[in-house]
Amino acid sequence: MSTIANVSEPMTDAKLDQLSIDTIRTLSIDAVQRAKSGHPGTPMALAPLVYAIWNRVMRFDPDDPIWPNRDRFVLSNGHASMLLWSVLHLTGTKAVNADYERLGHPSVSLDDIRRFRQIESKAPGHPEYHWVSGVETTTGPLGQGVATSVGMAIAEKWLADRYNRPGFAIFDYDIYAVCGDGCLMEGVGSEAASLAGHLGLDNLCWIYDNNHITIEGSTSLAFTEDVATRFLGYGWNILRVGDANDLDRIQQALDVFRKTEGRPTLIILDSHIGYGSPNKQDTSAAHGEPLGDDEVRLVKRSYGWPEDAQFLVPDGVREHFAAGIGARGAAARARWADLLASYRATYPELASEVEAMQRRDLPAGWDRNLPVFAADAKGIAGRDASGKVLNVLAQNIPWFLGGSADLAPSNKTTLTYEGAGSFQAGNRAGKNLHFGIREHAMAAAINGLSLSKLRPFGATFFIFSDYARPAIRLSALMELPTIFVFTHDAMGDGEDGPTHQPVEHLASLRAIPGLITLRPGDANEVVEAYRYVMQLRHQPAALVLSRQPLPTLDRRTYAPATGVARGAYILADSPGGSPDVILIASGSELALAVQAHEELRAGGMRSRVVSMVSWEIFDRQAPEYRDSVLPPSVTARVAVEQASTFGWERYVGSAGRVIGMKTFGASAPLKALQEKFGFEHDRVAAAARDLLGKR
Ligand SMILES: Cc1ncc(C[n+]2csc(CCOP(=O)(O)OP(=O)(O)O)c2C)c(N)n1
Ligand SMILES: [Mg+2]
């Protein structure tokens, strides 16, 4: 227990350590109390851990929280966010903006902490990457942080392999992730731990807050496995610290992690939630509600803290952080800057790659040799066109890489060119990532790669986007340019049946704010979809691609596929424009709409085909453009898409028709399914004639 500020005896380092730890604790307690909401217990318990990592171990420069070779800190138990707000504040971490410019003012001010969980405060309820500088990833959905940390660790290994040269350790950082029982109970945590063990990621350290408490009470209710044995099985190095207040033992364990080679480290830390609270320690009551005024006093008394002081940062605490992480981080960054300067002289091209990546710039010539597909009635599958594009992009962009959750041969995502290689413990240069059948961990991991400024993609069948959805959502919330490649977009894998046929998936992805969903209708639209997606810096994209061949449209007859960049475009029109009916289609149904259009035209009807590749991109076009594609005066509209009809009303209006799915699919050959569910060109044409009253 500490004695408080302004005492006459000189402060020893040990006293300053304790004072700093108790400052983190009391700031957390006071913030939760003031907000009347939040989670005080875990910050009270883990303050020594977070103090040890930040002030004694981490190489992180508060003056430049985006310095590329910094150690990463992930708070996977995001409900304990006050830990992060406290250290970001006490270390004086500076803010940066979305253009990666340093702004000079603090990332988290004391005033932000006073306004914890209030609108506009930089101390929100959970760590938010896009909102607060110094947050390495958004956490809150338990398990996401640890899974994302695995992607960060993959990224560091890949970066070190590509850019380090003898005498030039440009990348040699570590990743620390703090997690609780929840993160280890969640499946995504297990998927990620298994993958990290397989890959031998020795730059990764998870610290498990083993407090035996979750919301419902003791872990004896639902979590009695032997975590150490489980992680041993995964191939991790397991360390145990029996007392969360023992700074030296914590530091020793972190030192052992740093010396461990060939496997990730799990430090099991036995702690007491609500440490120091006479009535709430070791109970779930300390987890997620304010302690109450009386208990706050008792706690502060037990810490030797002035009972009435609030949001107190005693003299010497900020200076103690400045002398610790501040000095260590500044020196490390300065050394690195010198190193990079001489590296630039010797390896100018590699240095400029490192710099371009940090700004999320693409290298010159990134889109050279993108394929152009000749008209072909038989055509090519979306997934095959995608595979060709991915192989070009990966050769043009050194830091473009990715993989599948065991479906690469089906997703056509394998990078097959000479030297692409597979990323493994024994080959850190590989650009093919093998996530195994772990869609959720894959999606979180590629977010981790994006956060590390690489340009990653992850692939699976569209139906299993459900298994990745929480991490897809977070990519959008974090404003990361992560790329999700989903093939087998609808009923194209017919015989596999309704378990494999997406229905509601397009609607559900379109409902995620910020995510761009694209469903290209032929091979050239696939190319243009990638061209658009690659230029995004702050938005994730989901590419939804067909399994079966789609005719490659003759672009001399139809409008060029560059229209994809506007989301939707007029592919075919009635002579001179002014259509009476508009057929709108995406993906595999585009060819149907074109056929229906030709049929209507032959029958003397004035129809238009709009290729609707992406709602999100179209919706952000100027109203004049949108009205030129879908003139408000033309109310006879038919949309056709092999997916839930949900939401299409916005484009067809109340007078229009949607040919889509209202039920699950069925197991049958594609042709039979198309017939059963109405995806045939004459049915599309019939709907149009019907709307025009011309049966
Ligand atoms: C995926 C997910 N499910 C449920 C929750 C709600 N939740 C927040 S904290 C918590 C209990 C977490 O227990 P533990 O990880 O042991 O944290 P501690 O209370 O020990 O800090 C739950 C269920 C969540 N945030 N994320
Ligand atoms: Mg717990």
XYZ file of C-alpha atoms and ligand atoms in Angstrom:
722
model
C 0.000 0.000 0.000
C 1.280 3.384 -0.839
C 1.669 6.613 0.958
C 0.373 9.532 -0.956
C 1.845 12.594 -2.542
C 3.768 15.404 -0.987
C 5.265 13.350 1.824
C 8.442 14.696 3.263
C 10.557 11.574 2.768
C 11.992 11.145 -0.739
C 10.150 8.855 -3.079
C 11.865 5.600 -3.891
C 11.274 3.879 -7.189
C 9.303 1.191 -5.402
C 7.044 3.810 -3.888
C 6.583 5.501 -7.237
C 5.712 2.151 -8.765
C 3.040 1.630 -6.167
C 1.792 5.175 -6.431
C 1.482 4.794 -10.193
C -0.382 1.521 -9.855
C -2.772 2.987 -7.324
C -3.308 5.973 -9.590
C -4.457 3.629 -12.364
C -6.730 1.931 -9.853
C -8.283 5.062 -8.430
C -8.715 6.784 -11.795
C -10.589 3.681 -12.900
C -12.715 3.606 -9.787
C -13.522 7.312 -9.952
C -14.346 7.247 -13.657
C -16.774 4.361 -13.259
C -18.310 5.970 -10.209
C -18.798 9.299 -11.992
C -20.210 7.633 -15.123
C -22.441 5.446 -12.980
C -21.471 2.667 -15.341
C -18.445 0.616 -16.261
C -16.174 -2.082 -14.920
C -13.979 -1.179 -11.951
C -12.958 -4.597 -10.620
C -10.592 -5.756 -13.325
C -8.641 -2.490 -13.582
C -8.196 -2.646 -9.796
C -6.764 -6.155 -10.129
C -4.698 -5.716 -13.269
C -3.202 -2.283 -12.625
C 0.170 -3.834 -11.612
C 0.242 -5.995 -14.742
C -0.549 -3.143 -17.079
C 1.893 -0.938 -15.213
C 4.645 -3.548 -15.573
C 4.038 -4.056 -19.279
C 3.872 -0.361 -20.049
C 6.367 1.221 -17.754
C 8.925 -1.553 -17.519
C 8.831 -3.545 -20.715
C 7.026 -2.121 -23.721
C 8.870 -0.191 -26.399
C 6.243 2.384 -27.200
C 6.840 6.076 -27.654
C 3.971 8.142 -26.245
C 5.052 10.955 -28.573
C 4.422 8.810 -31.631
C 1.900 6.072 -30.981
C 2.042 4.872 -34.595
C 5.801 4.418 -34.823
C 5.977 1.217 -36.916
C 8.324 -0.829 -34.730
C 6.470 -0.229 -31.457
C 5.404 -3.118 -29.285
C 1.637 -3.675 -29.487
C -0.663 -3.808 -26.484
C -4.101 -5.366 -26.897
C -6.694 -5.212 -24.141
C -8.837 -8.153 -25.166
C -10.967 -7.919 -22.042
C -12.111 -4.574 -23.388
C -14.558 -3.956 -20.560
C -11.490 -3.085 -18.476
C -10.940 -0.095 -20.788
C -10.126 2.210 -17.874
C -6.779 0.422 -17.691
C -6.010 1.699 -21.142
C -7.390 5.193 -20.659
C -5.347 5.494 -17.454
C -2.049 4.487 -19.023
C -2.627 6.446 -22.212
C -3.265 9.463 -20.040
C -0.441 8.938 -17.563
C 2.124 8.257 -20.288
C 1.046 11.430 -22.075
C 0.360 9.533 -25.291
C -0.265 11.975 -28.126
C -3.134 11.974 -30.595
C -2.780 11.251 -34.311
C -5.449 11.700 -36.976
C -6.789 9.402 -39.675
C -4.137 10.705 -42.076
C -1.496 9.509 -39.641
C -0.437 13.038 -38.697
C 0.683 13.684 -35.150
C -1.505 16.333 -33.563
C 0.437 17.267 -30.444
C -2.421 17.135 -27.991
C -3.020 14.256 -25.595
C -4.833 11.229 -26.839
C -6.750 10.890 -23.564
C -6.980 13.898 -21.241
C -7.927 13.854 -17.598
C -11.093 15.582 -18.673
C -11.856 12.705 -21.039
C -11.452 10.345 -18.093
C -13.763 12.499 -16.004
C -16.243 12.115 -18.835
C -15.691 8.365 -19.198
C -18.401 6.775 -21.344
C -19.921 10.154 -22.259
C -20.535 11.447 -25.747
C -17.361 12.637 -27.539
C -15.107 11.530 -24.679
C -11.847 9.924 -25.741
C -12.430 7.495 -22.905
C -15.332 5.468 -24.311
C -16.801 2.331 -22.784
C -14.517 -0.024 -24.711
C -11.253 0.498 -26.593
C -12.013 1.883 -30.064
C -9.239 1.869 -32.621
C -10.577 4.494 -34.984
C -11.488 6.836 -32.170
C -8.621 6.918 -29.669
C -4.933 7.079 -30.613
C -2.885 4.456 -28.827
C -5.629 1.856 -29.068
C -4.202 -0.883 -31.276
C -7.489 -2.665 -31.947
C -11.127 -2.351 -30.986
C -12.168 -4.825 -28.320
C -15.270 -5.565 -26.315
C -16.685 -8.637 -28.022
C -14.684 -11.110 -25.962
C -12.077 -13.143 -27.803
C -11.692 -10.648 -30.671
C -8.644 -8.956 -29.197
C -6.630 -12.111 -28.673
C -7.592 -13.411 -32.113
C -6.619 -10.120 -33.717
C -3.301 -10.240 -31.864
C -2.463 -13.438 -33.740
C -2.762 -11.533 -37.019
C -0.513 -8.829 -35.586
C 2.045 -11.492 -34.706
C 1.854 -13.030 -38.195
C 2.346 -9.530 -39.616
C 5.444 -8.860 -37.517
C 7.035 -12.133 -38.574
C 6.289 -11.447 -42.220
C 7.556 -7.867 -42.028
C 10.750 -8.934 -40.244
C 11.396 -11.563 -42.870
C 10.913 -9.234 -45.799
C 12.520 -6.068 -44.524
C 15.188 -6.993 -41.977
C 18.733 -7.258 -43.253
C 21.965 -8.032 -41.412
C 22.469 -5.191 -38.964
C 19.027 -3.779 -39.780
C 16.343 -5.100 -37.476
C 13.677 -2.827 -38.928
C 10.911 -4.930 -37.401
C 11.456 -6.727 -34.116
C 8.457 -5.840 -32.012
C 6.337 -7.960 -29.689
C 2.600 -8.224 -29.148
C 1.100 -8.316 -25.661
C -2.548 -9.228 -25.251
C -4.343 -9.187 -21.914
C -7.419 -11.380 -21.682
C -9.852 -12.780 -19.162
C -11.912 -15.898 -18.707
C -14.344 -14.737 -21.377
C -11.694 -14.485 -24.107
C -10.544 -18.004 -23.326
C -14.064 -19.403 -23.239
C -14.997 -17.934 -26.604
C -14.406 -20.229 -29.561
C -12.543 -17.568 -31.489
C -9.945 -17.430 -28.728
C -9.392 -21.171 -29.033
C -9.191 -21.058 -32.828
C -6.660 -18.290 -32.639
C -4.568 -19.944 -29.923
C -4.425 -23.147 -31.908
C -3.284 -21.273 -35.012
C -0.696 -19.256 -33.078
C 0.722 -22.435 -31.567
C 0.906 -24.101 -34.953
C 2.697 -21.113 -36.426
C 5.134 -20.895 -33.501
C 4.536 -17.174 -33.004
C 7.117 -16.450 -30.304
C 6.540 -12.703 -30.623
C 3.119 -13.150 -29.045
C 2.365 -13.068 -25.317
C -1.121 -13.461 -23.889
C -1.598 -12.695 -20.222
C -4.627 -14.465 -18.823
C -6.373 -12.800 -15.908
C -7.225 -15.916 -13.951
C -9.626 -14.396 -11.446
C -12.219 -17.177 -11.436
C -14.982 -14.623 -11.899
C -17.300 -13.778 -14.753
C -20.655 -12.008 -14.736
C -22.788 -14.833 -13.406
C -20.369 -15.567 -10.588
C -17.613 -18.113 -10.121
C -16.063 -19.843 -13.118
C -17.001 -23.053 -11.313
C -20.406 -22.536 -12.954
C -19.204 -23.081 -16.493
C -15.432 -22.998 -16.928
C -13.489 -25.667 -15.101
C -11.102 -26.888 -17.777
C -7.379 -26.879 -17.206
C -6.341 -23.886 -19.303
C -2.626 -24.565 -18.884
C -2.960 -28.098 -20.199
C -5.060 -26.918 -23.104
C -2.472 -24.362 -24.148
C 0.329 -26.872 -23.654
C -1.531 -28.983 -26.172
C -1.591 -26.039 -28.563
C 2.183 -25.835 -28.295
C 2.426 -22.715 -26.169
C 4.924 -21.890 -23.466
C 2.999 -21.629 -20.181
C 4.095 -19.447 -17.272
C 2.287 -18.815 -14.047
C 2.376 -15.842 -11.717
C 0.510 -16.598 -8.524
C 0.119 -13.037 -7.283
C -1.087 -10.242 -9.543
C 0.468 -7.707 -7.165
C 3.961 -9.118 -7.494
C 5.535 -6.699 -9.944
C 8.876 -8.445 -10.006
C 7.426 -11.842 -10.768
C 5.310 -10.307 -13.502
C 8.369 -8.705 -14.972
C 10.308 -11.968 -14.748
C 7.557 -13.760 -16.631
C 7.573 -11.073 -19.320
C 11.360 -11.461 -19.543
C 10.993 -15.210 -19.999
C 8.510 -14.547 -22.791
C 10.987 -12.320 -24.544
C 13.646 -15.025 -24.405
C 11.342 -17.821 -25.501
C 11.807 -19.002 -29.050
C 9.599 -21.046 -31.290
C 6.290 -20.752 -29.446
C 3.893 -18.176 -28.118
C 3.684 -17.553 -24.381
C 0.676 -17.653 -22.080
C 1.174 -16.107 -18.661
C -1.497 -17.263 -16.262
C -1.868 -14.546 -13.693
C -3.866 -15.289 -10.551
C -5.665 -12.127 -9.570
C -8.394 -10.801 -7.320
C -11.122 -8.868 -9.102
C -11.931 -5.707 -7.178
C -8.618 -5.918 -5.339
C -8.718 -3.842 -2.137
C -12.488 -3.669 -1.888
C -13.441 -5.043 1.525
C -16.953 -6.037 0.461
C -16.628 -6.764 -3.247
C -13.208 -8.258 -3.894
C -13.384 -11.711 -5.519
C -17.074 -11.343 -6.339
C -18.849 -10.716 -9.607
C -20.262 -7.570 -7.984
C -16.900 -5.970 -8.729
C -17.127 -6.791 -12.439
C -19.564 -4.443 -14.055
C -20.993 -1.801 -11.792
C -19.736 1.154 -9.771
C -18.491 0.263 -6.315
C -20.725 2.849 -4.612
C -19.576 5.917 -2.691
C -19.083 4.158 0.617
C -17.133 1.287 -0.854
C -14.977 3.709 -2.837
C -13.900 5.312 0.421
C -13.089 1.965 1.966
C -11.079 0.958 -1.064
C -9.130 4.189 -1.125
C -8.427 3.788 2.570
C -7.073 0.316 1.906
C -4.764 1.742 -0.753
C -3.603 4.472 1.651
C -5.207 6.995 -0.690
C -6.943 10.212 0.409
C -10.536 9.068 0.718
C -12.083 12.204 -0.687
C -9.679 12.801 -3.538
C -11.096 12.182 -6.985
C -9.282 11.801 -10.273
C -6.069 12.430 -8.345
C -2.783 12.085 -10.165
C -0.211 12.555 -7.400
C 2.965 14.510 -7.977
C 5.650 12.350 -9.446
C 3.429 9.845 -11.222
C 3.499 11.402 -14.677
C 7.229 11.983 -14.259
C 7.665 8.338 -13.295
C 6.012 7.247 -16.529
C 8.078 9.781 -18.451
C 11.246 8.316 -16.943
C 10.098 4.791 -17.738
C 8.177 4.172 -20.932
C 8.653 7.767 -22.066
C 12.445 7.652 -22.013
C 12.707 4.060 -23.180
C 10.211 4.576 -26.014
C 11.755 7.831 -27.202
C 15.223 6.289 -27.239
C 14.002 3.212 -29.075
C 12.201 5.279 -31.666
C 15.208 7.565 -32.142
C 17.471 4.547 -32.647
C 14.988 3.150 -35.102
C 14.765 6.412 -37.030
C 18.578 6.442 -37.347
C 18.527 2.826 -38.384
C 15.882 3.512 -41.016
C 17.905 6.430 -42.352
C 20.956 4.268 -43.006
C 18.718 1.443 -44.214
C 17.234 3.864 -46.729
C 20.700 4.627 -48.007
C 21.504 0.951 -48.496
C 18.068 -0.410 -49.410
C 16.133 2.538 -50.831
C 13.418 0.434 -52.402
C 12.677 -1.564 -49.295
C 12.669 1.608 -47.207
C 10.184 3.281 -49.493
C 7.962 0.209 -49.292
C 7.986 0.456 -45.509
C 7.035 4.103 -45.733
C 4.321 3.633 -48.342
C 2.701 0.907 -46.298
C 2.461 3.156 -43.274
C 0.383 5.624 -45.275
C -1.613 2.822 -46.871
C -0.348 3.990 -50.261
C -0.235 1.486 -53.084
C 3.049 1.116 -54.959
C 3.305 2.590 -58.458
C 2.090 0.087 -61.007
C -0.054 -1.786 -58.516
C -2.712 -2.439 -61.165
C -0.425 -3.269 -64.074
C -1.292 -6.468 -65.932
C -4.734 -6.770 -64.425
C -6.512 -9.137 -66.777
C -9.014 -8.070 -69.427
C -11.416 -10.829 -70.347
C -12.624 -11.242 -73.921
C -16.307 -11.735 -74.595
C -17.216 -15.361 -74.132
C -20.702 -16.817 -73.946
C -19.538 -19.742 -71.839
C -17.589 -17.410 -69.630
C -15.643 -17.878 -66.456
C -16.585 -18.197 -62.802
C -16.262 -15.189 -60.527
C -13.931 -17.164 -58.304
C -11.652 -18.010 -61.235
C -11.478 -14.426 -62.410
C -10.747 -13.444 -58.815
C -7.922 -15.962 -58.601
C -6.261 -14.407 -61.630
C -6.627 -10.922 -60.174
C -5.275 -11.945 -56.772
C -2.192 -13.435 -58.391
C -1.511 -10.208 -60.263
C -2.095 -7.985 -57.244
C 0.127 -10.107 -55.015
C 2.974 -9.774 -57.507
C 2.503 -6.036 -57.925
C 2.047 -5.243 -54.245
C 4.706 -6.835 -52.049
C 2.615 -6.530 -48.892
C -0.591 -7.928 -50.386
C -1.143 -11.435 -49.012
C -3.843 -13.687 -47.685
C -5.453 -17.053 -47.661
C -8.449 -19.139 -46.972
C -9.992 -21.152 -44.174
C -9.059 -24.437 -45.846
C -10.979 -23.674 -49.024
C -8.291 -22.138 -51.198
C -8.720 -24.755 -53.940
C -12.444 -23.911 -54.065
C -12.130 -20.195 -53.436
C -9.364 -20.061 -56.069
C -7.338 -17.876 -53.771
C -4.050 -19.758 -53.942
C -1.188 -17.540 -55.007
C 0.439 -19.830 -57.520
C 3.220 -17.750 -58.997
C 6.830 -18.740 -58.505
C 8.020 -17.884 -55.014
C 4.639 -17.019 -53.483
C 5.110 -19.709 -50.834
C 3.122 -20.634 -47.754
C 3.514 -18.779 -44.485
C 4.585 -21.302 -41.859
C 6.864 -21.495 -38.822
C 9.666 -22.427 -41.192
C 8.786 -19.923 -43.935
C 7.958 -16.432 -42.795
C 8.157 -15.117 -46.353
C 5.108 -17.041 -47.554
C 2.231 -15.010 -48.951
C -0.311 -17.834 -48.832
C -1.786 -17.919 -45.353
C -3.377 -21.168 -44.228
C -5.928 -20.406 -41.553
C -7.275 -23.912 -41.248
C -10.998 -24.355 -40.725
C -11.171 -21.336 -38.473
C -13.204 -18.645 -40.238
C -13.684 -16.502 -37.184
C -10.024 -16.452 -36.202
C -9.142 -15.870 -39.870
C -11.283 -12.764 -40.065
C -9.920 -11.427 -36.785
C -6.367 -12.260 -37.826
C -6.638 -10.446 -41.148
C -7.909 -7.458 -39.203
C -4.671 -7.794 -37.208
C -2.713 -7.824 -40.467
C -4.589 -4.711 -41.637
C -3.863 -2.984 -38.338
C -0.200 -3.764 -39.033
C -0.559 -1.966 -42.387
C -0.291 -5.040 -44.566
C -3.002 -5.526 -47.212
C -4.632 -8.848 -46.426
C -7.487 -10.902 -47.762
C -9.269 -13.846 -46.211
C -11.517 -16.258 -48.032
C -14.218 -18.837 -47.457
C -17.603 -19.836 -48.854
C -20.107 -16.991 -48.617
C -22.346 -19.110 -46.407
C -19.608 -19.226 -43.770
C -19.335 -15.479 -43.589
C -21.656 -16.129 -40.665
C -18.745 -17.787 -38.898
C -16.616 -14.702 -39.422
C -19.234 -12.045 -38.954
C -18.189 -10.544 -35.593
C -14.742 -9.792 -36.988
C -16.168 -8.494 -40.278
C -18.273 -6.114 -38.252
C -15.225 -4.969 -36.304
C -13.273 -4.334 -39.509
C -15.995 -1.871 -40.454
C -16.135 -0.333 -37.003
C -12.356 0.074 -37.022
C -12.410 1.481 -40.584
C -9.844 -1.032 -41.816
C -9.335 -1.873 -45.494
C -9.591 -5.613 -44.882
C -10.717 -7.686 -47.884
C -13.082 -10.615 -47.500
C -13.331 -12.927 -50.508
C -16.503 -14.993 -50.484
C -17.161 -17.501 -53.233
C -20.107 -19.842 -53.853
C -22.279 -16.771 -53.609
C -25.757 -18.250 -54.048
C -27.247 -21.486 -55.332
C -24.378 -22.214 -57.665
C -23.229 -25.177 -55.640
C -26.693 -26.659 -56.100
C -26.351 -30.198 -54.861
C -24.764 -29.157 -51.588
C -28.192 -27.911 -50.608
C -29.567 -25.266 -48.275
C -26.809 -25.602 -45.673
C -24.442 -24.235 -48.300
C -26.705 -21.775 -50.098
C -26.581 -18.227 -48.764
C -29.918 -16.438 -48.621
C -29.862 -13.657 -46.030
C -26.111 -13.066 -46.212
C -26.057 -10.264 -48.756
C -28.728 -8.345 -46.878
C -26.902 -8.830 -43.606
C -23.551 -7.631 -44.943
C -25.229 -4.674 -46.644
C -26.632 -3.774 -43.238
C -23.176 -3.360 -41.672
C -22.322 0.360 -41.682
C -19.156 1.107 -43.625
C -18.658 -2.341 -45.135
C -18.668 -2.339 -48.942
C -20.267 -5.418 -50.423
C -19.731 -6.124 -54.117
C -21.319 -8.829 -56.238
C -19.807 -8.556 -59.713
C -21.694 -10.025 -62.658
C -18.933 -11.111 -65.025
C -15.168 -11.505 -65.125
C -14.475 -7.914 -66.104
C -16.684 -6.678 -63.298
C -14.602 -8.826 -60.945
C -11.476 -7.004 -62.119
C -13.109 -3.616 -61.695
C -14.444 -4.594 -58.283
C -10.916 -5.363 -57.121
C -9.633 -2.160 -58.699
C -12.132 -0.209 -56.615
C -11.536 -2.148 -53.426
C -7.767 -1.840 -53.588
C -8.030 1.939 -53.471
C -9.983 1.958 -50.219
C -7.970 3.045 -47.207
C -10.506 3.082 -44.434
C -13.235 0.682 -45.473
C -13.423 -3.086 -45.576
C -14.923 -4.866 -48.543
C -16.664 -8.166 -49.112
C -16.384 -9.585 -52.611
C -19.170 -12.033 -53.310
C -18.246 -14.269 -56.223
C -19.837 -17.053 -58.190
C -18.779 -20.652 -58.190
C -20.169 -21.344 -61.653
C -19.093 -19.777 -64.950
C -20.856 -16.550 -65.885
C -20.878 -15.346 -69.492
C -18.262 -12.688 -70.150
C -20.275 -9.872 -71.666
C -19.217 -8.306 -74.922
C -18.257 -4.827 -73.833
C -18.431 -3.544 -77.392
C -22.177 -4.143 -77.189
C -22.620 -3.389 -73.535
C -21.244 -0.565 -71.413
C -17.702 -0.917 -70.058
C -17.200 -2.621 -66.726
C -15.514 0.484 -65.351
C -19.049 1.462 -64.345
C -18.479 -0.749 -61.308
C -16.658 2.177 -59.710
C -20.053 3.899 -59.415
C -21.693 0.909 -57.770
C -24.407 0.544 -60.398
C -24.422 1.523 -64.053
C -26.488 1.234 -67.203
C -25.238 -1.885 -68.904
C -27.744 -1.970 -71.743
C -30.443 0.466 -72.718
C -33.296 1.033 -75.082
C -32.282 2.955 -78.199
C -31.819 6.583 -77.262
C -32.485 5.898 -73.585
C -35.891 6.622 -72.006
C -36.759 3.075 -71.004
C -40.224 1.967 -69.961
C -38.924 -0.743 -67.678
C -35.654 -1.238 -65.783
C -34.156 -4.627 -64.994
C -31.712 -4.494 -62.097
C -29.456 -7.418 -61.344
C -26.250 -8.368 -59.577
C -23.758 -11.202 -59.896
C -24.913 -14.405 -61.489
C -28.317 -12.922 -62.315
C -26.859 -10.194 -64.511
C -26.777 -12.536 -67.507
C -30.440 -13.389 -66.898
C -31.361 -9.744 -66.971
C -29.411 -9.258 -70.192
C -31.194 -12.181 -71.814
C -34.557 -10.909 -70.635
C -33.686 -7.479 -71.989
C -32.856 -8.886 -75.417
C -36.128 -10.784 -75.395
C -38.099 -7.673 -74.449
C -36.297 -5.650 -77.068
C -37.098 -8.221 -79.711
C -40.715 -7.833 -78.654
C -40.473 -4.065 -79.194
C -40.294 -3.098 -75.541
C -38.032 -0.375 -74.206
C -36.021 -1.859 -71.388
C -32.811 -1.014 -69.590
C -30.420 -3.262 -67.677
C -28.690 -1.865 -64.624
C -25.796 -3.825 -63.232
C -26.006 -3.289 -59.491
C -22.656 -4.470 -58.185
C -22.657 -2.587 -54.911
C -25.471 -0.825 -53.113
C -23.055 1.007 -50.877
C -21.017 2.494 -53.714
C -24.118 3.437 -55.685
C -25.733 5.055 -52.668
C -22.826 7.419 -52.268
C -23.014 8.743 -55.835
C -24.483 12.171 -56.493
C -28.297 12.228 -56.766
C -28.035 13.286 -60.422
C -26.102 10.158 -61.274
C -28.410 7.904 -59.296
C -31.437 9.460 -60.997
C -29.830 9.031 -64.387
C -29.429 5.303 -63.752
C -32.800 4.841 -62.077
C -34.973 7.732 -63.329
C -37.708 8.391 -60.754
C -40.259 8.572 -63.569
C -39.642 4.947 -64.534
C -41.473 2.999 -61.862
C -41.686 -0.301 -63.719
C -38.630 -2.018 -62.267
C -37.662 -5.634 -61.764
C -34.761 -6.598 -59.515
C -33.346 -10.079 -59.718
C -30.891 -11.507 -57.232
C -30.491 -15.024 -55.889
C -30.734 -13.909 -52.295
C -33.202 -12.594 -49.763
C -35.426 -9.929 -51.301
C -34.967 -7.952 -48.084
C -34.148 -4.336 -48.833
C -34.568 -4.336 -52.607
C -37.738 -2.251 -52.248
C -35.498 0.795 -52.047
C -34.506 0.350 -55.694
C -37.654 -1.114 -57.212
C -40.087 1.062 -55.270
C -43.634 0.115 -54.387
C -44.585 -0.479 -58.018
C -41.655 -2.792 -58.718
C -40.967 -6.522 -58.449
C -38.175 -8.463 -56.817
C -37.296 -11.922 -57.998
C -35.336 -13.296 -55.095
C -35.439 -15.780 -52.253
C -38.116 -15.909 -49.582
C -37.209 -19.389 -48.350
C -34.086 -21.478 -48.002
C -32.809 -23.215 -51.128
C -32.726 -26.946 -51.763
C -30.370 -29.730 -52.743
C -30.546 -30.208 -56.499
C -28.622 -29.429 -59.660
C -28.390 -25.693 -60.312
C -30.673 -25.814 -63.318
C -33.451 -27.436 -61.321
C -33.021 -24.844 -58.600
C -33.163 -21.984 -61.072
C -36.392 -23.379 -62.380
C -37.869 -24.056 -58.946
C -37.042 -20.613 -57.592
C -37.786 -18.612 -60.724
C -34.333 -17.535 -61.846
C -34.948 -17.872 -65.561
C -34.721 -15.156 -68.155
C -38.241 -15.680 -69.518
C -39.627 -15.282 -65.993
C -37.712 -12.027 -65.628
C -39.052 -10.863 -68.981
C -42.551 -11.957 -67.991
C -42.369 -9.917 -64.792
C -41.356 -6.886 -66.837
C -44.179 -7.365 -69.335
C -46.569 -7.827 -66.482
C -45.531 -4.525 -64.934
C -46.065 -2.829 -68.281
C -49.464 -4.439 -68.584
C -48.339 -6.325 -71.691
C -48.853 -9.976 -71.089
C -18.700 -12.103 -27.115
C -19.145 -11.484 -25.831
N -20.086 -12.100 -25.088
C -20.530 -11.525 -23.951
C -20.043 -10.328 -23.537
C -20.603 -9.660 -22.294
N -19.580 -9.710 -21.216
C -18.790 -8.657 -20.975
S -17.682 -8.965 -19.774
C -18.294 -10.518 -19.519
C -17.706 -11.405 -18.483
C -16.275 -11.558 -18.752
O -15.646 -12.338 -17.801
P -14.095 -12.293 -17.747
O -13.533 -12.335 -19.104
O -13.652 -13.312 -16.793
O -13.789 -10.833 -17.226
P -13.670 -10.320 -15.715
O -15.041 -10.124 -15.196
O -12.928 -11.339 -14.981
O -12.941 -9.055 -15.911
C -19.333 -10.773 -20.408
C -20.074 -12.045 -20.452
C -19.068 -9.715 -24.341
N -18.546 -8.529 -24.051
N -18.614 -10.328 -25.451
Mg -12.757 -13.405 -15.030
